[in-house]
PDB file of C-alpha atoms in Angstrom:
ATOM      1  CA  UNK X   1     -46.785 -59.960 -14.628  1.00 52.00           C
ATOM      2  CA  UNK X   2     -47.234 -56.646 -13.198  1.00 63.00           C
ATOM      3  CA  UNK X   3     -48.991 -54.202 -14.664  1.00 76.00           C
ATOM      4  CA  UNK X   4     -47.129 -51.700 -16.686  1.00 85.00           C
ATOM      5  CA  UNK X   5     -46.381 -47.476 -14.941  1.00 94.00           C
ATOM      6  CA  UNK X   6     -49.169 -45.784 -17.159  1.00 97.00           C
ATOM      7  CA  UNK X   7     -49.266 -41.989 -16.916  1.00 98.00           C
ATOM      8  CA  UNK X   8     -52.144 -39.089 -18.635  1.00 98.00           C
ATOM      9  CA  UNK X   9     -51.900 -35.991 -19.381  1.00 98.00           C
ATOM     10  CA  UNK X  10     -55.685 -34.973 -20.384  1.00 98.00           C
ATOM     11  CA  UNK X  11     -55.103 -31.157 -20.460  1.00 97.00           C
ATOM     12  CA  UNK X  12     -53.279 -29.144 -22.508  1.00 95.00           C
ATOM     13  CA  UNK X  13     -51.738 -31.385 -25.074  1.00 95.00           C
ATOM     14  CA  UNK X  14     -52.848 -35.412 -24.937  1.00 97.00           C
ATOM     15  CA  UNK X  15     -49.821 -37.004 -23.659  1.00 97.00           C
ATOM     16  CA  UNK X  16     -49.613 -40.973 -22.979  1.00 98.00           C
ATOM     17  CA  UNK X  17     -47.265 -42.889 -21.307  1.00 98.00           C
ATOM     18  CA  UNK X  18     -47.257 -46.694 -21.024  1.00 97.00           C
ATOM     19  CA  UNK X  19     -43.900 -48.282 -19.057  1.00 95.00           C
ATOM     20  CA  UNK X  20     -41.343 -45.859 -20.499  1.00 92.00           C
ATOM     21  CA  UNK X  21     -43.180 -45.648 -23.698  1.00 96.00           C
ATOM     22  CA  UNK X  22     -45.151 -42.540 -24.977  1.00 97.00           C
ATOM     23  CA  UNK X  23     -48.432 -43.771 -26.945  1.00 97.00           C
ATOM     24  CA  UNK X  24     -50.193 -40.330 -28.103  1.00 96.00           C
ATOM     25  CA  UNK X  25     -48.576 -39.990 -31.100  1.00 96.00           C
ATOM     26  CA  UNK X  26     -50.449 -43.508 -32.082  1.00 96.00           C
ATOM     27  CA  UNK X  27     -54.207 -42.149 -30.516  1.00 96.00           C
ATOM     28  CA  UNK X  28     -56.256 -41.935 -34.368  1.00 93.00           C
ATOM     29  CA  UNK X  29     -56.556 -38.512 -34.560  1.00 93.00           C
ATOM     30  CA  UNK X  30     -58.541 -35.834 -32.884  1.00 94.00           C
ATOM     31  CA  UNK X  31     -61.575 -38.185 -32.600  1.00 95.00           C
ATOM     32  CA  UNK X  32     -59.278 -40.293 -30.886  1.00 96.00           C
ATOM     33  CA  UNK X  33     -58.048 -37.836 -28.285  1.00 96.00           C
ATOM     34  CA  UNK X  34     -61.416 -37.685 -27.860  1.00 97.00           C
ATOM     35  CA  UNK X  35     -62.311 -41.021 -27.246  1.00 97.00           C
ATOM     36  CA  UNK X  36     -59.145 -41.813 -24.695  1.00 98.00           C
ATOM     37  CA  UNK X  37     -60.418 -38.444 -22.783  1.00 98.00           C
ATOM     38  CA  UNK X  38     -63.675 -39.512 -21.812  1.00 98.00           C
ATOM     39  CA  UNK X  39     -63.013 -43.619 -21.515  1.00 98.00           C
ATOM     40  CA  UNK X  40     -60.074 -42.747 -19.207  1.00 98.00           C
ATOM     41  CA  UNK X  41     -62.307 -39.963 -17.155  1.00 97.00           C
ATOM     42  CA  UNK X  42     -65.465 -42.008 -17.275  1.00 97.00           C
ATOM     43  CA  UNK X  43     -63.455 -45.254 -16.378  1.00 95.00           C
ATOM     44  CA  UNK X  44     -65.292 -46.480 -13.309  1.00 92.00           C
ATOM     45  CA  UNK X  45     -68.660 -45.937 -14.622  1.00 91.00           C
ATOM     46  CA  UNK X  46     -71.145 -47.903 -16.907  1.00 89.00           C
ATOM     47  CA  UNK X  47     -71.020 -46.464 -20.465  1.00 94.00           C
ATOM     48  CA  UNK X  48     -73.010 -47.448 -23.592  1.00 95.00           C
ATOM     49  CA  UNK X  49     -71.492 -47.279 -26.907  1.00 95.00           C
ATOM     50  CA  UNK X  50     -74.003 -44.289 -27.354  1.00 96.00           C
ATOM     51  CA  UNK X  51     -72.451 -42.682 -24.430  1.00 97.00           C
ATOM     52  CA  UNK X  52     -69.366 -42.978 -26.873  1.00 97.00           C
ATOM     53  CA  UNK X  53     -70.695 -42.352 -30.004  1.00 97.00           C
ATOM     54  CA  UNK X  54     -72.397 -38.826 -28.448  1.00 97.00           C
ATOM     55  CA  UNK X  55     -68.615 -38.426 -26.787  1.00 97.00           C
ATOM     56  CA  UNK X  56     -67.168 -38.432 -29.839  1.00 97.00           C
ATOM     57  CA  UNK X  57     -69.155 -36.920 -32.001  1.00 97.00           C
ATOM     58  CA  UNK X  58     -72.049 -35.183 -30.889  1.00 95.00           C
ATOM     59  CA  UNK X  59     -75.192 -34.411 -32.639  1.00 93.00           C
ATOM     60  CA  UNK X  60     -73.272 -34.804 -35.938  1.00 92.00           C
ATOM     61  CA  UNK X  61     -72.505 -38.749 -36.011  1.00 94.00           C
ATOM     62  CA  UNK X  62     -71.261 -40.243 -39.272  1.00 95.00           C
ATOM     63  CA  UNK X  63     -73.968 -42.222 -41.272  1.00 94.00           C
ATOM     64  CA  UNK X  64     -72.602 -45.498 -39.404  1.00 96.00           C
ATOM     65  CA  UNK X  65     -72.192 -44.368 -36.334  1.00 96.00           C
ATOM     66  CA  UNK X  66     -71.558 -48.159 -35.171  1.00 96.00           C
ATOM     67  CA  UNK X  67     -68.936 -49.108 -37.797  1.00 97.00           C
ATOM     68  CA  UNK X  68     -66.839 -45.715 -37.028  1.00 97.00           C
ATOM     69  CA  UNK X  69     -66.854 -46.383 -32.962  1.00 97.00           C
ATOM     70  CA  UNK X  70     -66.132 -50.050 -33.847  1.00 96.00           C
ATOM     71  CA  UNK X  71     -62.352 -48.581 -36.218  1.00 96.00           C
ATOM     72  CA  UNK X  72     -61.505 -46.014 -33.183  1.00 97.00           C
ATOM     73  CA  UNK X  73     -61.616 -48.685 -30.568  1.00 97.00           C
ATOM     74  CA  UNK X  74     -59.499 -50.832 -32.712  1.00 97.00           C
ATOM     75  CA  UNK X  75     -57.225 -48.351 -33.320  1.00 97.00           C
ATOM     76  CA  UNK X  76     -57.177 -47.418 -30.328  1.00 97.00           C
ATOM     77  CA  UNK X  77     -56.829 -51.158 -28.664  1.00 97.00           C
ATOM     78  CA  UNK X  78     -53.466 -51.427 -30.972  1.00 97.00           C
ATOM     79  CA  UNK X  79     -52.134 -47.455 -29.581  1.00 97.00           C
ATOM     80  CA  UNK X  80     -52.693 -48.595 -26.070  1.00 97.00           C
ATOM     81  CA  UNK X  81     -51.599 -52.463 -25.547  1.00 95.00           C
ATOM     82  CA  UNK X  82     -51.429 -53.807 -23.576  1.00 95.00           C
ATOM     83  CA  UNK X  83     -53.872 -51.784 -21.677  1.00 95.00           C
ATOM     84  CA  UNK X  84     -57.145 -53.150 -22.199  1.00 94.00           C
ATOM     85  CA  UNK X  85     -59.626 -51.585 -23.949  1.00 95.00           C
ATOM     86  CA  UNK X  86     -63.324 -53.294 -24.512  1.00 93.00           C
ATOM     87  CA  UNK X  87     -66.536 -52.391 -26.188  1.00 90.00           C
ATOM     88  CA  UNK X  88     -67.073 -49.047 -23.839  1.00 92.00           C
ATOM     89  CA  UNK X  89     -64.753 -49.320 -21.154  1.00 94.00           C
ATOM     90  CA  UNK X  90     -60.710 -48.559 -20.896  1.00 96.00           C
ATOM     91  CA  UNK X  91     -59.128 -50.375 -17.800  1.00 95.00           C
ATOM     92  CA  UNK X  92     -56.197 -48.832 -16.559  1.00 96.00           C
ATOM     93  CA  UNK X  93     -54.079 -50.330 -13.424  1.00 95.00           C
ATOM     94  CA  UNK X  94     -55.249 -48.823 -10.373  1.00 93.00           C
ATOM     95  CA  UNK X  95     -51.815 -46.530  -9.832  1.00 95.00           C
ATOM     96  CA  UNK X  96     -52.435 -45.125 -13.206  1.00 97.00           C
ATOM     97  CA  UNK X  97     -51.673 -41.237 -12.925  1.00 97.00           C
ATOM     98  CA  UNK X  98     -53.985 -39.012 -14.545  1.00 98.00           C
ATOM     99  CA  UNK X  99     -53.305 -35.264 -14.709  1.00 97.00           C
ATOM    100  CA  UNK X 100     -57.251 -34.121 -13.628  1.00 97.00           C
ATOM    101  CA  UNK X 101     -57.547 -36.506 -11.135  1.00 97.00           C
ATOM    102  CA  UNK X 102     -54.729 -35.810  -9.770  1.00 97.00           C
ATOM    103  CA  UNK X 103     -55.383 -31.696  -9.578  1.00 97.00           C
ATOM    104  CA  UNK X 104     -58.948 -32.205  -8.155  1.00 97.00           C
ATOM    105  CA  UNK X 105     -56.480 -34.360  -4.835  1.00 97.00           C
ATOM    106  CA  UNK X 106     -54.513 -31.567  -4.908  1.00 97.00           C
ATOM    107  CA  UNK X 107     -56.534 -28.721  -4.649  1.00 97.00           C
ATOM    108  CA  UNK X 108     -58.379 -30.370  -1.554  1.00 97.00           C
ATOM    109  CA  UNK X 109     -55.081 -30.941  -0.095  1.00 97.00           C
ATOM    110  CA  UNK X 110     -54.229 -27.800  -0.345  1.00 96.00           C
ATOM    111  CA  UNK X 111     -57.398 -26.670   1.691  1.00 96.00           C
ATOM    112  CA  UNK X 112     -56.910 -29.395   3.833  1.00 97.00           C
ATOM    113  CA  UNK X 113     -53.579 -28.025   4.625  1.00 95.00           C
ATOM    114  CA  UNK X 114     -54.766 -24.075   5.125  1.00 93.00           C
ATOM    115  CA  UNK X 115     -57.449 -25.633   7.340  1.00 95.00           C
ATOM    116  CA  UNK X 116     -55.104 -27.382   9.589  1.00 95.00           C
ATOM    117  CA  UNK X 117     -52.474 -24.332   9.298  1.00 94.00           C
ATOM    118  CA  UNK X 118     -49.878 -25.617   7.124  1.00 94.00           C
ATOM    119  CA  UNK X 119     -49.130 -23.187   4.805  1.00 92.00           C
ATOM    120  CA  UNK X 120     -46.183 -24.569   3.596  1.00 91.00           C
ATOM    121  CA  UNK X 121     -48.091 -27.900   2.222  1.00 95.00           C
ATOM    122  CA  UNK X 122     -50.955 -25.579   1.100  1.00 94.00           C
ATOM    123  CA  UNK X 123     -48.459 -23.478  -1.137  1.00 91.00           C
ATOM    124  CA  UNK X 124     -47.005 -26.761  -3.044  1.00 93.00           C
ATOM    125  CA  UNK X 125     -50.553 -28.547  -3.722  1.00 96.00           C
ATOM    126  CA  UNK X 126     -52.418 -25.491  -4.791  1.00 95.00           C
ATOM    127  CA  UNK X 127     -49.668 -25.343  -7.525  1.00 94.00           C
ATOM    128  CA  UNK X 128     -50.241 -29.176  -8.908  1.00 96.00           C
ATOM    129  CA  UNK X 129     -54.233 -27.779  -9.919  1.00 96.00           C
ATOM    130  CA  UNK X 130     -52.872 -24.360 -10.835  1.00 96.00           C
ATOM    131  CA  UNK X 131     -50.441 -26.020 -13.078  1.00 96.00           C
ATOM    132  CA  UNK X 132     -52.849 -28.406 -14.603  1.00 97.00           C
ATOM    133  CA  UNK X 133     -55.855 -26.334 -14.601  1.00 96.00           C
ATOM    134  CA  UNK X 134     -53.978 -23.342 -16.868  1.00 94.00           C
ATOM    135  CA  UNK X 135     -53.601 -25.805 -19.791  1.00 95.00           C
ATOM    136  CA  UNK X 136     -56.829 -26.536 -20.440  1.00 95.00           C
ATOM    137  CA  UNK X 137     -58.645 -29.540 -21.845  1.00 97.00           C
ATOM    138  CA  UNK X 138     -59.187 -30.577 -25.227  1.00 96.00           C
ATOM    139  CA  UNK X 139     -58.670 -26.778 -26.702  1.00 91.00           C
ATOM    140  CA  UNK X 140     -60.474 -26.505 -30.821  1.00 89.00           C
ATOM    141  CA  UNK X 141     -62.948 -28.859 -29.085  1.00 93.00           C
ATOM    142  CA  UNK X 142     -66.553 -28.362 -28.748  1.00 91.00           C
ATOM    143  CA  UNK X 143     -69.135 -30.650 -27.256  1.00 96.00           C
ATOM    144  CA  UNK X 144     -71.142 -30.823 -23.913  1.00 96.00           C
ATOM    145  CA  UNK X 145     -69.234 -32.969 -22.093  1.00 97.00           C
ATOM    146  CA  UNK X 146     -65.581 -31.390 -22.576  1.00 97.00           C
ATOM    147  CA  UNK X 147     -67.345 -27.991 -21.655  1.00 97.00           C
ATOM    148  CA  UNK X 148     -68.580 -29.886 -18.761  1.00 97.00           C
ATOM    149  CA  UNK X 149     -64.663 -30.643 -17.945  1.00 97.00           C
ATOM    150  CA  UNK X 150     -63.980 -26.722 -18.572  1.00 97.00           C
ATOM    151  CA  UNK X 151     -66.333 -25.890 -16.054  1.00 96.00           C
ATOM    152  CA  UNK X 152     -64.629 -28.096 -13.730  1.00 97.00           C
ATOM    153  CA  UNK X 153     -61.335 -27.158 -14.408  1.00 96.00           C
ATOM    154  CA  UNK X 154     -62.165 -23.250 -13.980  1.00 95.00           C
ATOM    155  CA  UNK X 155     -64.078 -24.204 -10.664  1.00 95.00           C
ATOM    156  CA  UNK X 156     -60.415 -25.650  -9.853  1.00 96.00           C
ATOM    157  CA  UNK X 157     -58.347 -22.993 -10.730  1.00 94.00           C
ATOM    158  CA  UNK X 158     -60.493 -20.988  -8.374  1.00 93.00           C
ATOM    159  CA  UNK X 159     -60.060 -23.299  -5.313  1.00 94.00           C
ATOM    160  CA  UNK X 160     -56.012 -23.699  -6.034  1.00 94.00           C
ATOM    161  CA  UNK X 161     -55.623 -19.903  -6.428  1.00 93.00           C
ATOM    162  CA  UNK X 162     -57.651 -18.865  -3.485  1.00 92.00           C
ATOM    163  CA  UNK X 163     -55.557 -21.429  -1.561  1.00 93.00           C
ATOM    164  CA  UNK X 164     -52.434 -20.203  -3.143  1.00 89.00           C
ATOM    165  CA  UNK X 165     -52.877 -16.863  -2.155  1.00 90.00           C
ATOM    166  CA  UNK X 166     -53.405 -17.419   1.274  1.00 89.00           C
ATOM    167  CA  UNK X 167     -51.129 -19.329   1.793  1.00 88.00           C
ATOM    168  CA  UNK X 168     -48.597 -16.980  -0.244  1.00 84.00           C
ATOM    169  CA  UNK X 169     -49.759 -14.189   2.158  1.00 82.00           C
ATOM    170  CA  UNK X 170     -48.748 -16.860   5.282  1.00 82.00           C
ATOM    171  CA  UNK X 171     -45.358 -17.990   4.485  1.00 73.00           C
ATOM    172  CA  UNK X 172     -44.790 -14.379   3.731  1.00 72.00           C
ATOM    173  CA  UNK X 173     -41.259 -13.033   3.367  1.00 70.00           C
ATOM    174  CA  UNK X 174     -40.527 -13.158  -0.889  1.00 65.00           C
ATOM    175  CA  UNK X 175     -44.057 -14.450  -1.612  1.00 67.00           C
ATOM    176  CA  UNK X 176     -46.069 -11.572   0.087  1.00 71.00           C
ATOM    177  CA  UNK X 177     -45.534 -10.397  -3.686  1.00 68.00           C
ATOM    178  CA  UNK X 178     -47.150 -13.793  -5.190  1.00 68.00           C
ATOM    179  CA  UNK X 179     -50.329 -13.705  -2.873  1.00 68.00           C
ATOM    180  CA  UNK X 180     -50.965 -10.140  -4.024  1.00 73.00           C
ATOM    181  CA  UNK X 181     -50.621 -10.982  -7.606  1.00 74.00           C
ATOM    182  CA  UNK X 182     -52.436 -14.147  -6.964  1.00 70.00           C
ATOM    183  CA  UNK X 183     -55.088 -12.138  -4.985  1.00 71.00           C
ATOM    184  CA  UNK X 184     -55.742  -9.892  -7.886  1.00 72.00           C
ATOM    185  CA  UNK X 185     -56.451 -12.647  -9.846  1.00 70.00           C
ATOM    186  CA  UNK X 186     -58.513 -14.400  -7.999  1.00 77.00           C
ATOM    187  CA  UNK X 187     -60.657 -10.945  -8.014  1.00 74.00           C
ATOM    188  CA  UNK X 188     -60.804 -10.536 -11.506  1.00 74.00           C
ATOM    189  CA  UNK X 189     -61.569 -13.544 -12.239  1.00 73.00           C
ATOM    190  CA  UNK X 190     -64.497 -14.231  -9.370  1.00 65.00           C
ATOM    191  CA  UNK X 191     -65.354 -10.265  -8.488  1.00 57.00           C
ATOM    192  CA  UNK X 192     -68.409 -11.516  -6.177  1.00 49.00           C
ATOM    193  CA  UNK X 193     -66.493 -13.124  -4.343  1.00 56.00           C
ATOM    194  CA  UNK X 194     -64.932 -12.616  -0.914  1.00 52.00           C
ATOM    195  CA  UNK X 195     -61.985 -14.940  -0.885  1.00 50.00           C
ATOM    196  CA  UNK X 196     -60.303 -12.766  -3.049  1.00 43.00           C
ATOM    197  CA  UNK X 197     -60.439  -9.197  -1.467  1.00 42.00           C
ATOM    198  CA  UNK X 198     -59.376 -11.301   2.093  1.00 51.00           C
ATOM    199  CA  UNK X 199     -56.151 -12.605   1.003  1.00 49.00           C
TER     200      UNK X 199
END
């Protein structure tokens, strides 16, 4: 049988769709969001149950650390079926769509395609990450690893908007107005550097 159409939406709010089915509404709780997040991004690596236990909680683990993990991944098993999900590892089908992933392709398309000259491509990839990278990830959260993601998804937004703007400024015409505006921000937001004051 073939494996179901599984789609994730990591920033902003969780969102989870299995076949034509949404899931996040089953995820246990916060701690739960939690756990999906960094099983689906950490998916192709080796984790530990530690690595999850410190995911999850932090440097404030419940007094059995071991029993907790071992209820979430239950939980969680019975939210995601049939999408299996072992002692530290989530396996999803290799066309599974997931929102980050899918913003860090697109903003190096998007400088792909102002390398090569194509503004036009450059324009419609650089708003995938732009769109993606304005939500967030895992907002009223606060550990190392999700600021880690932050990080990442502000180094992003940079990249997409610097290759929005110039590519705004390219196609010209009605969006001469949207790489100035885009421009601007790209200055405020990174005043040392050049990329910004050039478009």
């Amino acid at each position: 049988m073939a494996d179901p159409r599984v789609r994730v939406q990591l920033c902003g709010r969780v969102c989870v769709e299995i076949g034509d089915e949404r899931r996040e509404s089953l995820l246990p709780g916060p701690q739960g969001r939690r756990l999906f997040a960094y099983l689906t991004l950490h998916r192709l690596g080796a984790l530990s149950r530690r690595d999850l236990v410190n995911a999850i909680w932090g440097e404030d683990p419940p007094a059995a650390p071991e029993a907790a993990l071992g209820a979430l991944l239950s939980r969680l098993r019975r939210a995601l079926a049939p999408i299996p999900v072992g002692a530290a590892r989530l396996s999803l089908p290799d066309d599974a769509w997931v929102d980050l992933e899918a913003a860090r392709e697109a903003a190096h398309r998007a400088e792909s395609a102002m390398v090569r000259g194509d503004p036009g491509r450059a324009w419609s990839a650089a708003q995938i990450t732009l769109f993606t990278a304005r939500r967030g990830f895992l907002p009223g959260d606060d550990l190392p690893w999700i600021a880690d993601v932050r990080r990442e998804l502000d180094a992003l937004y940079l990249r997409a908007l610097e290759a929005y703007a110039g590519a705004s400024l390219r196609v010209g015409g009605t969006e001469l107005a949207t790489a100035e505006r885009s421009a601007r921000e790209l200055v405020a937001r990174a005043p040392f550097s050049e990329s910004g004051y050039r478009s």
